[in-house]
mmCIF file of C-alpha atoms in Angstrom:
data_model
loop_
_atom_site.group_PDB
_atom_site.id
_atom_site.type_symbol
_atom_site.label_atom_id
_atom_site.label_comp_id
_atom_site.label_asym_id
_atom_site.label_seq_id
_atom_site.Cartn_x
_atom_site.Cartn_y
_atom_site.Cartn_z
ATOM 1 C CA UNK A 565 -43.622 0.231 -33.356
ATOM 2 C CA UNK A 566 -44.168 -1.977 -30.290
ATOM 3 C CA UNK A 567 -41.841 -1.817 -27.537
ATOM 4 C CA UNK A 568 -40.720 -5.090 -27.366
ATOM 5 C CA UNK A 569 -40.484 -4.667 -30.919
ATOM 6 C CA UNK A 570 -38.216 -1.262 -31.055
ATOM 7 C CA UNK A 571 -36.097 -2.977 -27.369
ATOM 8 C CA UNK A 572 -34.630 -5.335 -29.913
ATOM 9 C CA UNK A 573 -34.421 -2.720 -32.728
ATOM 10 C CA UNK A 574 -32.345 -0.418 -30.262
ATOM 11 C CA UNK A 575 -30.085 -3.646 -29.799
ATOM 12 C CA UNK A 576 -30.025 -4.941 -32.990
ATOM 13 C CA UNK A 577 -28.194 -1.234 -33.968
ATOM 14 C CA UNK A 578 -26.281 -1.257 -30.389
ATOM 15 C CA UNK A 579 -24.125 -4.863 -32.016
ATOM 16 C CA UNK A 580 -24.237 -3.670 -35.574
ATOM 17 C CA UNK A 581 -23.050 0.198 -34.446
ATOM 18 C CA UNK A 582 -20.649 -1.784 -32.765
ATOM 19 C CA UNK A 583 -18.562 -4.001 -35.287
ATOM 20 C CA UNK A 584 -18.941 -0.542 -37.797
ATOM 21 C CA UNK A 585 -16.292 1.198 -35.343
ATOM 22 C CA UNK A 586 -14.288 -2.156 -34.742
ATOM 23 C CA UNK A 587 -12.937 -2.256 -38.266
ATOM 24 C CA UNK A 588 -13.383 1.546 -39.228
ATOM 25 C CA UNK A 589 -16.421 0.964 -41.643
ATOM 26 C CA UNK A 590 -15.888 3.571 -43.981
ATOM 27 C CA UNK A 591 -12.277 2.192 -43.987
ATOM 28 C CA UNK A 592 -13.056 -0.802 -44.265
ATOM 29 C CA UNK A 593 -15.325 -0.409 -46.739
ATOM 30 C CA UNK A 594 -12.447 0.773 -48.898
ATOM 31 C CA UNK A 595 -9.742 -2.030 -47.991
ATOM 32 C CA UNK A 596 -11.900 -3.955 -48.736
ATOM 33 C CA UNK A 597 -12.207 -3.304 -52.259
ATOM 34 C CA UNK A 598 -8.535 -2.583 -52.537
ATOM 35 C CA UNK A 599 -8.177 -6.432 -51.262
ATOM 36 C CA UNK A 600 -10.439 -7.609 -54.192
ATOM 37 C CA UNK A 601 -8.832 -5.551 -56.905
ATOM 38 C CA UNK A 602 -5.577 -6.872 -55.992
ATOM 39 C CA UNK A 603 -6.903 -10.779 -55.777
ATOM 40 C CA UNK A 604 -7.670 -10.604 -59.609
ATOM 41 C CA UNK A 605 -3.689 -9.432 -60.303
ATOM 42 C CA UNK A 606 -2.308 -12.932 -61.342
ATOM 43 C CA UNK A 607 1.090 -11.560 -60.276
ATOM 44 C CA UNK A 608 -0.159 -11.932 -56.565
ATOM 45 C CA UNK A 609 0.113 -15.723 -56.659
ATOM 46 C CA UNK A 610 4.063 -15.257 -57.586
ATOM 47 C CA UNK A 611 4.267 -14.568 -53.887
ATOM 48 C CA UNK A 612 2.151 -17.083 -52.344
ATOM 49 C CA UNK A 613 3.037 -16.610 -48.459
ATOM 50 C CA UNK A 614 1.671 -12.817 -49.406
ATOM 51 C CA UNK A 615 -0.736 -14.378 -51.525
ATOM 52 C CA UNK A 616 -2.250 -16.090 -48.451
ATOM 53 C CA UNK A 617 -2.311 -13.464 -46.032
ATOM 54 C CA UNK A 618 -4.273 -10.583 -48.798
ATOM 55 C CA UNK A 619 -7.033 -13.749 -49.249
ATOM 56 C CA UNK A 620 -7.183 -14.790 -45.434
ATOM 57 C CA UNK A 621 -7.701 -10.299 -44.778
ATOM 58 C CA UNK A 622 -9.698 -10.036 -47.536
ATOM 59 C CA UNK A 623 -11.953 -13.811 -45.679
ATOM 60 C CA UNK A 624 -12.086 -11.770 -42.992
ATOM 61 C CA UNK A 625 -13.601 -8.266 -43.826
ATOM 62 C CA UNK A 626 -15.475 -9.664 -46.842
ATOM 63 C CA UNK A 627 -17.345 -11.847 -43.368
ATOM 64 C CA UNK A 628 -17.128 -8.870 -41.216
ATOM 65 C CA UNK A 629 -19.100 -6.542 -43.424
ATOM 66 C CA UNK A 630 -20.977 -8.835 -45.476
ATOM 67 C CA UNK A 631 -22.590 -10.129 -42.143
ATOM 68 C CA UNK A 632 -23.423 -6.579 -41.323
ATOM 69 C CA UNK A 633 -25.059 -5.497 -43.703
ATOM 70 C CA UNK A 634 -27.263 -9.063 -44.264
ATOM 71 C CA UNK A 635 -28.254 -8.567 -40.523
ATOM 72 C CA UNK A 636 -29.554 -5.201 -40.926
ATOM 73 C CA UNK A 637 -31.034 -6.026 -44.195
ATOM 74 C CA UNK A 638 -32.403 -8.416 -42.088
ATOM 75 C CA UNK A 639 -33.968 -6.169 -39.338
ATOM 76 C CA UNK A 640 -35.212 -3.582 -42.063
ATOM 77 C CA UNK A 641 -37.382 -6.100 -43.446
ATOM 78 C CA UNK A 642 -38.933 -7.829 -40.984
ATOM 79 C CA UNK A 643 -39.558 -3.689 -39.130
ATOM 80 C CA UNK A 644 -41.300 -3.645 -42.443
ATOM 81 C CA UNK A 645 -43.279 -6.545 -41.837
ATOM 82 C CA UNK A 646 -43.781 -5.634 -37.817
ATOM 83 C CA UNK A 647 -45.267 -2.117 -39.111
ATOM 84 C CA UNK A 648 -48.271 -3.897 -41.777
ATOM 85 C CA UNK A 649 -49.170 -5.769 -39.139
ATOM 86 C CA UNK A 650 -49.734 -3.469 -36.353
ATOM 87 C CA UNK A 651 -51.467 -1.029 -39.023
ATOM 88 C CA UNK A 652 -53.721 -4.279 -40.020
ATOM 89 C CA UNK A 653 -54.534 -4.902 -36.598
ATOM 90 C CA UNK A 654 -52.775 -9.032 -37.572
ATOM 91 C CA UNK A 655 -51.314 -9.335 -34.352
ATOM 92 C CA UNK A 656 -49.845 -13.189 -34.667
ATOM 93 C CA UNK A 657 -48.592 -12.034 -37.737
ATOM 94 C CA UNK A 658 -47.092 -8.734 -35.455
ATOM 95 C CA UNK A 659 -45.796 -12.012 -32.421
ATOM 96 C CA UNK A 660 -44.162 -13.591 -35.509
ATOM 97 C CA UNK A 661 -42.390 -10.620 -36.700
ATOM 98 C CA UNK A 662 -41.239 -10.186 -33.436
ATOM 99 C CA UNK A 663 -39.905 -13.970 -32.289
ATOM 100 C CA UNK A 664 -38.441 -13.219 -36.109
ATOM 101 C CA UNK A 665 -36.364 -9.904 -34.884
ATOM 102 C CA UNK A 666 -35.648 -11.878 -30.963
ATOM 103 C CA UNK A 667 -33.591 -14.650 -33.220
ATOM 104 C CA UNK A 668 -31.547 -11.454 -35.492
ATOM 105 C CA UNK A 669 -30.955 -10.011 -32.512
ATOM 106 C CA UNK A 670 -28.853 -12.833 -30.787
ATOM 107 C CA UNK A 671 -27.528 -13.776 -34.107
ATOM 108 C CA UNK A 672 -26.213 -9.859 -33.621
ATOM 109 C CA UNK A 673 -24.626 -10.291 -30.360
ATOM 110 C CA UNK A 674 -22.911 -13.873 -31.295
ATOM 111 C CA UNK A 675 -21.875 -11.942 -34.866
ATOM 112 C CA UNK A 676 -20.447 -8.742 -32.731
ATOM 113 C CA UNK A 677 -17.814 -10.527 -30.853
ATOM 114 C CA UNK A 678 -16.145 -12.298 -34.204
ATOM 115 C CA UNK A 679 -15.561 -8.916 -35.624
ATOM 116 C CA UNK A 680 -14.372 -7.163 -31.971
ATOM 117 C CA UNK A 681 -11.056 -10.381 -33.544
ATOM 118 C CA UNK A 682 -9.249 -7.457 -35.921
ATOM 119 C CA UNK A 683 -6.026 -7.579 -34.131
ATOM 120 C CA UNK A 684 -2.908 -9.549 -35.686
ATOM 121 C CA UNK A 685 -2.723 -12.397 -33.036
ATOM 122 C CA UNK A 686 -6.368 -13.173 -32.198
ATOM 123 C CA UNK A 687 -7.051 -15.337 -34.591
ATOM 124 C CA UNK A 688 -4.063 -17.944 -33.212
ATOM 125 C CA UNK A 689 -3.686 -20.468 -30.974
ATOM 126 C CA UNK A 690 -3.285 -19.104 -26.945
ATOM 127 C CA UNK A 691 -1.150 -20.373 -23.697
ATOM 128 C CA UNK A 692 -3.523 -19.445 -20.249
ATOM 129 C CA UNK A 693 -0.691 -19.767 -17.992
ATOM 130 C CA UNK A 694 -1.772 -19.806 -14.209
ATOM 131 C CA UNK A 695 -0.759 -18.683 -10.167
ATOM 132 C CA UNK A 696 -1.010 -18.455 -7.354
ATOM 133 C CA UNK A 697 -1.024 -15.859 -5.025
ATOM 134 C CA UNK A 698 -0.057 -15.079 -1.191
ATOM 135 C CA UNK A 699 -1.672 -17.652 0.778
ATOM 136 C CA UNK A 700 -0.133 -20.990 0.783
ATOM 137 C CA UNK A 701 -2.882 -23.705 0.368
ATOM 138 C CA UNK A 702 -5.973 -20.865 -0.105
ATOM 139 C CA UNK A 703 -4.427 -19.826 -3.428
ATOM 140 C CA UNK A 704 -2.783 -22.743 -4.541
ATOM 141 C CA UNK A 705 -6.892 -24.310 -5.086
ATOM 142 C CA UNK A 706 -8.120 -21.619 -6.037
ATOM 143 C CA UNK A 707 -5.685 -21.602 -8.960
ATOM 144 C CA UNK A 708 -6.623 -25.077 -9.084
ATOM 145 C CA UNK A 709 -9.897 -24.196 -9.753
ATOM 146 C CA UNK A 710 -8.934 -21.275 -12.421
ATOM 147 C CA UNK A 711 -6.765 -23.516 -14.931
ATOM 148 C CA UNK A 712 -10.310 -26.381 -14.514
ATOM 149 C CA UNK A 713 -12.406 -22.965 -15.619
ATOM 150 C CA UNK A 714 -9.736 -22.188 -18.301
ATOM 151 C CA UNK A 715 -10.495 -25.697 -19.177
ATOM 152 C CA UNK A 716 -13.733 -26.714 -19.584
ATOM 153 C CA UNK A 717 -14.465 -23.071 -20.920
ATOM 154 C CA UNK A 718 -11.753 -23.727 -24.217
ATOM 155 C CA UNK A 719 -13.726 -27.559 -24.148
ATOM 156 C CA UNK A 720 -17.338 -26.027 -24.267
ATOM 157 C CA UNK A 721 -15.895 -23.720 -27.591
ATOM 158 C CA UNK A 722 -14.704 -27.119 -28.776
ATOM 159 C CA UNK A 723 -10.775 -26.087 -28.699
ATOM 160 C CA UNK A 724 -8.220 -28.921 -28.361
ATOM 161 C CA UNK A 725 -6.400 -28.353 -24.709
ATOM 162 C CA UNK A 726 -2.894 -29.490 -23.999
ATOM 163 C CA UNK A 727 -1.413 -28.906 -20.264
ATOM 164 C CA UNK A 728 2.113 -27.920 -20.960
ATOM 165 C CA UNK A 729 2.853 -26.856 -17.209
ATOM 166 C CA UNK A 730 1.437 -27.654 -14.008
ATOM 167 C CA UNK A 731 3.110 -27.334 -10.484
ATOM 168 C CA UNK A 732 1.204 -29.054 -7.880
ATOM 169 C CA UNK A 733 1.297 -27.095 -5.117
ATOM 170 C CA UNK A 734 2.194 -28.498 -1.818
ATOM 171 C CA UNK A 735 -1.191 -29.778 0.511
ATOM 172 C CA UNK A 736 -3.044 -28.843 -2.190
ATOM 173 C CA UNK A 737 -4.347 -26.958 -5.424
ATOM 174 C CA UNK A 738 -1.034 -26.336 -7.850
ATOM 175 C CA UNK A 739 1.649 -23.099 -8.134
ATOM 176 C CA UNK A 740 0.820 -22.518 -11.774
ATOM 177 C CA UNK A 741 -0.006 -23.727 -14.268
ATOM 178 C CA UNK A 742 0.146 -23.768 -18.337
ATOM 179 C CA UNK A 743 -2.794 -24.516 -20.934
ATOM 180 C CA UNK A 744 -2.045 -24.458 -24.838
ATOM 181 C CA UNK A 745 -5.323 -23.848 -26.479
ATOM 182 C CA UNK A 746 -5.704 -24.981 -29.828
ATOM 183 C CA UNK A 747 -8.709 -23.385 -32.451
ATOM 184 C CA UNK A 748 -9.327 -20.398 -33.850
ATOM 185 C CA UNK A 749 -9.624 -17.487 -32.697
ATOM 186 C CA UNK A 750 -9.039 -18.821 -29.225
ATOM 187 C CA UNK A 751 -6.243 -16.280 -28.019
ATOM 188 C CA UNK A 752 -8.826 -13.270 -29.337
ATOM 189 C CA UNK A 753 -11.736 -14.411 -27.530
ATOM 190 C CA UNK A 754 -9.189 -15.728 -24.220
ATOM 191 C CA UNK A 755 -7.041 -12.403 -24.160
ATOM 192 C CA UNK A 756 -9.212 -10.686 -21.540
ATOM 193 C CA UNK A 757 -9.102 -12.413 -18.995
ATOM 194 C CA UNK A 758 -5.591 -11.813 -17.777
ATOM 195 C CA UNK A 759 -5.319 -10.370 -14.752
ATOM 196 C CA UNK A 760 -6.211 -11.285 -10.816
ATOM 197 C CA UNK A 761 -8.568 -13.311 -10.181
ATOM 198 C CA UNK A 762 -10.280 -12.798 -6.337
ATOM 199 C CA UNK A 763 -12.221 -15.406 -4.625
ATOM 200 C CA UNK A 764 -14.007 -14.837 -1.733
ATOM 201 C CA UNK A 765 -15.572 -18.219 -0.080
ATOM 202 C CA UNK A 766 -15.744 -20.158 3.319
ATOM 203 C CA UNK A 767 -12.470 -22.273 3.417
ATOM 204 C CA UNK A 768 -12.394 -26.129 3.377
ATOM 205 C CA UNK A 769 -9.699 -26.241 4.407
ATOM 206 C CA UNK A 770 -10.471 -23.657 8.045
ATOM 207 C CA UNK A 771 -11.678 -25.829 10.818
ATOM 208 C CA UNK A 772 -13.639 -23.313 11.994
ATOM 209 C CA UNK A 773 -15.118 -21.937 8.378
ATOM 210 C CA UNK A 774 -14.503 -18.597 8.359
ATOM 211 C CA UNK A 775 -14.542 -16.559 4.934
ATOM 212 C CA UNK A 776 -10.747 -16.007 2.927
ATOM 213 C CA UNK A 777 -10.218 -14.178 0.172
ATOM 214 C CA UNK A 778 -7.710 -15.704 -2.443
ATOM 215 C CA UNK A 779 -5.700 -14.440 -5.484
ATOM 216 C CA UNK A 780 -4.736 -15.728 -8.351
ATOM 217 C CA UNK A 781 -3.546 -14.687 -11.851
ATOM 218 C CA UNK A 782 -3.796 -15.280 -15.346
ATOM 219 C CA UNK A 783 -1.796 -14.410 -18.389
ATOM 220 C CA UNK A 784 -3.458 -15.393 -22.183
ATOM 221 C CA UNK A 785 -0.836 -15.255 -24.491
ATOM 222 C CA UNK A 786 -0.766 -16.311 -28.295
ATOM 223 C CA UNK A 787 1.340 -19.053 -30.075
ATOM 224 C CA UNK A 788 3.330 -17.555 -32.544
ATOM 225 C CA UNK A 789 5.197 -18.826 -35.995
ATOM 226 C CA UNK A 790 8.035 -18.370 -37.783
ATOM 227 C CA UNK A 791 6.129 -15.071 -39.749
ATOM 228 C CA UNK A 792 5.506 -13.346 -36.433
ATOM 229 C CA UNK A 793 9.586 -12.337 -36.156
ATOM 230 C CA UNK A 794 11.159 -12.095 -32.790
ATOM 231 C CA UNK A 795 14.817 -11.051 -32.404
ATOM 232 C CA UNK A 796 16.141 -13.366 -28.930
ATOM 233 C CA UNK A 797 19.727 -12.616 -27.367
ATOM 234 C CA UNK A 798 21.062 -16.944 -26.217
ATOM 235 C CA UNK A 799 22.918 -14.370 -24.080
ATOM 236 C CA UNK A 800 20.199 -13.382 -22.256
ATOM 237 C CA UNK A 801 18.701 -16.535 -21.264
ATOM 238 C CA UNK A 802 18.734 -18.515 -17.583
ATOM 239 C CA UNK A 803 17.882 -22.263 -18.879
ATOM 240 C CA UNK A 804 17.167 -25.028 -15.872
ATOM 241 C CA UNK A 805 16.214 -28.540 -15.971
ATOM 242 C CA UNK A 806 14.379 -30.249 -13.167
ATOM 243 C CA UNK A 807 11.250 -33.636 -12.849
ATOM 244 C CA UNK A 808 8.521 -32.187 -13.959
ATOM 245 C CA UNK A 809 4.978 -32.753 -11.301
ATOM 246 C CA UNK A 810 2.027 -33.897 -11.052
ATOM 247 C CA UNK A 811 -0.605 -35.936 -13.868
ATOM 248 C CA UNK A 812 1.459 -36.947 -16.664
ATOM 249 C CA UNK A 813 3.595 -40.328 -18.036
ATOM 250 C CA UNK A 814 5.770 -42.551 -16.996
ATOM 251 C CA UNK A 815 8.417 -40.242 -17.047
ATOM 252 C CA UNK A 816 7.193 -37.943 -13.502
ATOM 253 C CA UNK A 817 9.582 -37.228 -11.670
ATOM 254 C CA UNK A 818 11.449 -40.153 -13.152
ATOM 255 C CA UNK A 819 14.132 -37.655 -15.288
ATOM 256 C CA UNK A 820 15.023 -34.172 -15.614
ATOM 257 C CA UNK A 821 13.003 -33.196 -19.162
ATOM 258 C CA UNK A 822 11.222 -30.144 -17.894
ATOM 259 C CA UNK A 823 12.557 -27.095 -18.744
ATOM 260 C CA UNK A 824 12.471 -23.330 -17.189
ATOM 261 C CA UNK A 825 13.638 -20.342 -19.512
ATOM 262 C CA UNK A 826 13.705 -17.095 -17.613
ATOM 263 C CA UNK A 827 15.006 -14.703 -19.957
ATOM 264 C CA UNK A 828 16.452 -12.164 -17.959
ATOM 265 C CA UNK A 829 16.263 -8.389 -19.160
ATOM 266 C CA UNK A 830 12.158 -8.416 -18.795
ATOM 267 C CA UNK A 831 12.036 -10.937 -16.364
ATOM 268 C CA UNK A 832 9.723 -13.020 -18.214
ATOM 269 C CA UNK A 833 10.114 -17.233 -17.086
ATOM 270 C CA UNK A 834 8.062 -19.917 -19.208
ATOM 271 C CA UNK A 835 8.537 -23.551 -18.250
ATOM 272 C CA UNK A 836 7.480 -27.117 -20.185
ATOM 273 C CA UNK A 837 6.759 -30.275 -18.752
ATOM 274 C CA UNK A 838 4.852 -31.971 -21.107
ATOM 275 C CA UNK A 839 7.248 -34.242 -23.666
ATOM 276 C CA UNK A 840 9.483 -36.947 -22.293
ATOM 277 C CA UNK A 841 12.840 -34.892 -24.424
ATOM 278 C CA UNK A 842 14.089 -32.516 -22.967
ATOM 279 C CA UNK A 843 15.243 -30.879 -26.196
ATOM 280 C CA UNK A 844 11.531 -31.131 -27.169
ATOM 281 C CA UNK A 845 10.421 -29.086 -23.677
ATOM 282 C CA UNK A 846 13.340 -26.924 -24.495
ATOM 283 C CA UNK A 847 12.028 -25.933 -28.630
ATOM 284 C CA UNK A 848 8.813 -25.772 -26.802
ATOM 285 C CA UNK A 849 9.561 -23.269 -23.955
ATOM 286 C CA UNK A 850 11.351 -21.296 -26.098
ATOM 287 C CA UNK A 851 8.481 -20.998 -28.637
ATOM 288 C CA UNK A 852 6.076 -19.722 -25.300
ATOM 289 C CA UNK A 853 8.783 -17.360 -25.036
ATOM 290 C CA UNK A 854 8.921 -15.683 -28.092
ATOM 291 C CA UNK A 855 5.337 -15.878 -27.400
ATOM 292 C CA UNK A 856 5.768 -13.761 -24.632
ATOM 293 C CA UNK A 857 7.416 -10.864 -25.658
ATOM 294 C CA UNK A 858 5.774 -10.525 -28.438
ATOM 295 C CA UNK A 859 2.695 -10.451 -26.885
ATOM 296 C CA UNK A 860 4.151 -8.208 -24.751
ATOM 297 C CA UNK A 861 5.523 -5.575 -27.590
ATOM 298 C CA UNK A 862 1.406 -5.834 -28.231
ATOM 299 C CA UNK A 863 0.322 -4.604 -25.059
ATOM 300 C CA UNK A 864 3.448 -1.960 -24.572
ATOM 301 C CA UNK A 865 1.891 -0.082 -28.196
ATOM 302 C CA UNK A 866 -1.566 -0.971 -26.571
ATOM 303 C CA UNK A 867 -0.195 0.653 -23.826
ATOM 304 C CA UNK A 868 0.931 3.800 -25.951
ATOM 305 C CA UNK A 869 -2.382 4.276 -27.210
ATOM 306 C CA UNK A 870 -5.124 4.094 -23.987
ATOM 307 C CA UNK A 871 -2.726 5.507 -21.907
ATOM 308 C CA UNK A 872 -3.838 2.011 -19.393
ATOM 309 C CA UNK A 873 -1.961 0.025 -17.271
ATOM 310 C CA UNK A 874 -1.453 -3.340 -17.703
ATOM 311 C CA UNK A 875 -4.229 -6.265 -16.214
ATOM 312 C CA UNK A 876 -1.330 -8.362 -14.794
ATOM 313 C CA UNK A 877 0.338 -6.765 -11.114
ATOM 314 C CA UNK A 878 1.196 -7.553 -7.779
ATOM 315 C CA UNK A 879 -1.425 -10.993 -7.441
ATOM 316 C CA UNK A 880 -3.514 -8.654 -4.183
ATOM 317 C CA UNK A 881 -5.476 -5.903 -3.136
ATOM 318 C CA UNK A 882 -6.596 -3.907 -5.733
ATOM 319 C CA UNK A 883 -5.488 -5.808 -8.674
ATOM 320 C CA UNK A 884 -8.428 -7.575 -8.817
ATOM 321 C CA UNK A 885 -10.396 -7.974 -12.734
ATOM 322 C CA UNK A 886 -12.825 -9.934 -11.609
ATOM 323 C CA UNK A 887 -14.281 -10.783 -7.930
ATOM 324 C CA UNK A 888 -15.488 -14.495 -7.297
ATOM 325 C CA UNK A 889 -18.400 -14.751 -4.207
ATOM 326 C CA UNK A 890 -19.261 -18.001 -3.039
ATOM 327 C CA UNK A 891 -20.409 -17.545 1.004
ATOM 328 C CA UNK A 892 -22.463 -15.173 2.461
ATOM 329 C CA UNK A 893 -24.044 -15.268 -1.075
ATOM 330 C CA UNK A 894 -24.225 -16.027 -4.915
ATOM 331 C CA UNK A 895 -22.086 -13.044 -7.409
ATOM 332 C CA UNK A 896 -19.522 -13.254 -10.064
ATOM 333 C CA UNK A 897 -18.703 -9.390 -10.965
ATOM 334 C CA UNK A 898 -16.487 -7.969 -13.325
ATOM 335 C CA UNK A 899 -15.187 -5.273 -12.455
ATOM 336 C CA UNK A 900 -13.986 -3.757 -15.557
ATOM 337 C CA UNK A 901 -17.734 -4.008 -17.145
ATOM 338 C CA UNK A 902 -19.781 -4.094 -14.401
ATOM 339 C CA UNK A 903 -21.544 -7.403 -16.002
ATOM 340 C CA UNK A 904 -22.233 -9.844 -13.278
ATOM 341 C CA UNK A 905 -23.563 -13.541 -12.866
ATOM 342 C CA UNK A 906 -25.660 -15.180 -10.018
ATOM 343 C CA UNK A 907 -24.784 -18.038 -10.698
ATOM 344 C CA UNK A 908 -20.104 -19.323 -9.907
ATOM 345 C CA UNK A 909 -21.071 -22.326 -10.316
ATOM 346 C CA UNK A 910 -21.640 -21.959 -14.050
ATOM 347 C CA UNK A 911 -18.667 -19.491 -14.785
ATOM 348 C CA UNK A 912 -16.422 -21.503 -12.488
ATOM 349 C CA UNK A 913 -17.341 -24.389 -15.276
ATOM 350 C CA UNK A 914 -16.079 -22.071 -18.136
ATOM 351 C CA UNK A 915 -19.535 -19.966 -18.960
ATOM 352 C CA UNK A 916 -17.388 -17.151 -19.612
ATOM 353 C CA UNK A 917 -18.735 -15.517 -23.033
ATOM 354 C CA UNK A 918 -20.480 -12.375 -21.049
ATOM 355 C CA UNK A 919 -17.665 -10.713 -19.248
ATOM 356 C CA UNK A 920 -15.663 -11.908 -22.211
ATOM 357 C CA UNK A 921 -18.279 -10.267 -24.955
ATOM 358 C CA UNK A 922 -18.357 -7.798 -23.092
ATOM 359 C CA UNK A 923 -15.100 -6.945 -22.293
ATOM 360 C CA UNK A 924 -13.854 -6.927 -25.879
ATOM 361 C CA UNK A 925 -16.370 -4.262 -26.558
ATOM 362 C CA UNK A 926 -14.913 -2.186 -24.265
ATOM 363 C CA UNK A 927 -11.923 -2.429 -26.189
ATOM 364 C CA UNK A 928 -13.368 -0.941 -28.417
ATOM 365 C CA UNK A 929 -15.413 2.085 -27.029
ATOM 366 C CA UNK A 930 -13.082 2.751 -24.697
ATOM 367 C CA UNK A 931 -15.881 3.165 -22.570
ATOM 368 C CA UNK A 932 -14.610 3.686 -19.031
ATOM 369 C CA UNK A 933 -17.290 1.586 -16.408
ATOM 370 C CA UNK A 934 -17.120 2.965 -12.142
ATOM 371 C CA UNK A 935 -17.311 -0.444 -10.279
ATOM 372 C CA UNK A 936 -17.867 -1.263 -6.733
ATOM 373 C CA UNK A 937 -15.977 -5.082 -5.730
ATOM 374 C CA UNK A 938 -17.386 -6.784 -3.471
ATOM 375 C CA UNK A 939 -17.416 -7.955 -0.357
#
């Protein structure tokens, strides 16, 4: 078979094998049979909540397994067409087959990412929290660039974005901000973005036009509901109120409506200033705290299973997950997967899907990549 066709077949097979690995294919097939049998049992519907959980799992497995089978069958049919065309010397028909394979490979890559989202919290909405590192205006400006990048990424995916908390910088940028991203699989896609992000550029705030390195951290956690049981002792909480800052409604900087909650034992801090009502902001902040604690527990379990360290560490050298270099050359490089982009402007405008796909795949394969940082 032609080299270009074989390369596409290999690409499709790699995508399908990754999905099968993430599903634990044989177990998934057995589980789908079990779920189909349960759906046929009228007694299931005596418990609506349980029935909905069963239906949700069934829909997810059925869609993932069906996609793998459908793409695999289409691939085999197209390969047979190309081989027949080659035997008959019909270049035009062979070219059509290769075009079909290319479309199938693109679909496999796209569907692969969706199928990798198999965690309990992956379908949920997401909080994305951004904090400037040490460095004053430089890092605060970088934090605001990340705030814009994730907002643009979410909007490009058709998600709804709400700003929950926004602390303006001393001169420019932000000290911290939290957005809530609402949409299907928002957390599943965003979760791999947690970590320290490094920027290298000629500073617009340096009159000598020197290169500066800045750091900011990103923390991603799911928006959970009452079905996730999280026990919090009120005695462990420190609750502060303050005046909201940054862009907002008429209440900004006029009332102490913003709420900050500190969970003393864990050191987790959350804040909300999205609403005029202090009571409502407290409710939102408590929801964020429960989500953070749930995410922290999930991370502990992942670390115990994989012996990996948490991505959220010191906001500085040696801890970054991705570097964005704007001068003297243009490069964005992910230090976990090795994925790069020569167009930082596109990445900073929300073009993150290649980085996210690679990080999700790495979570399934567990393959470590030796990657050198960029200067």
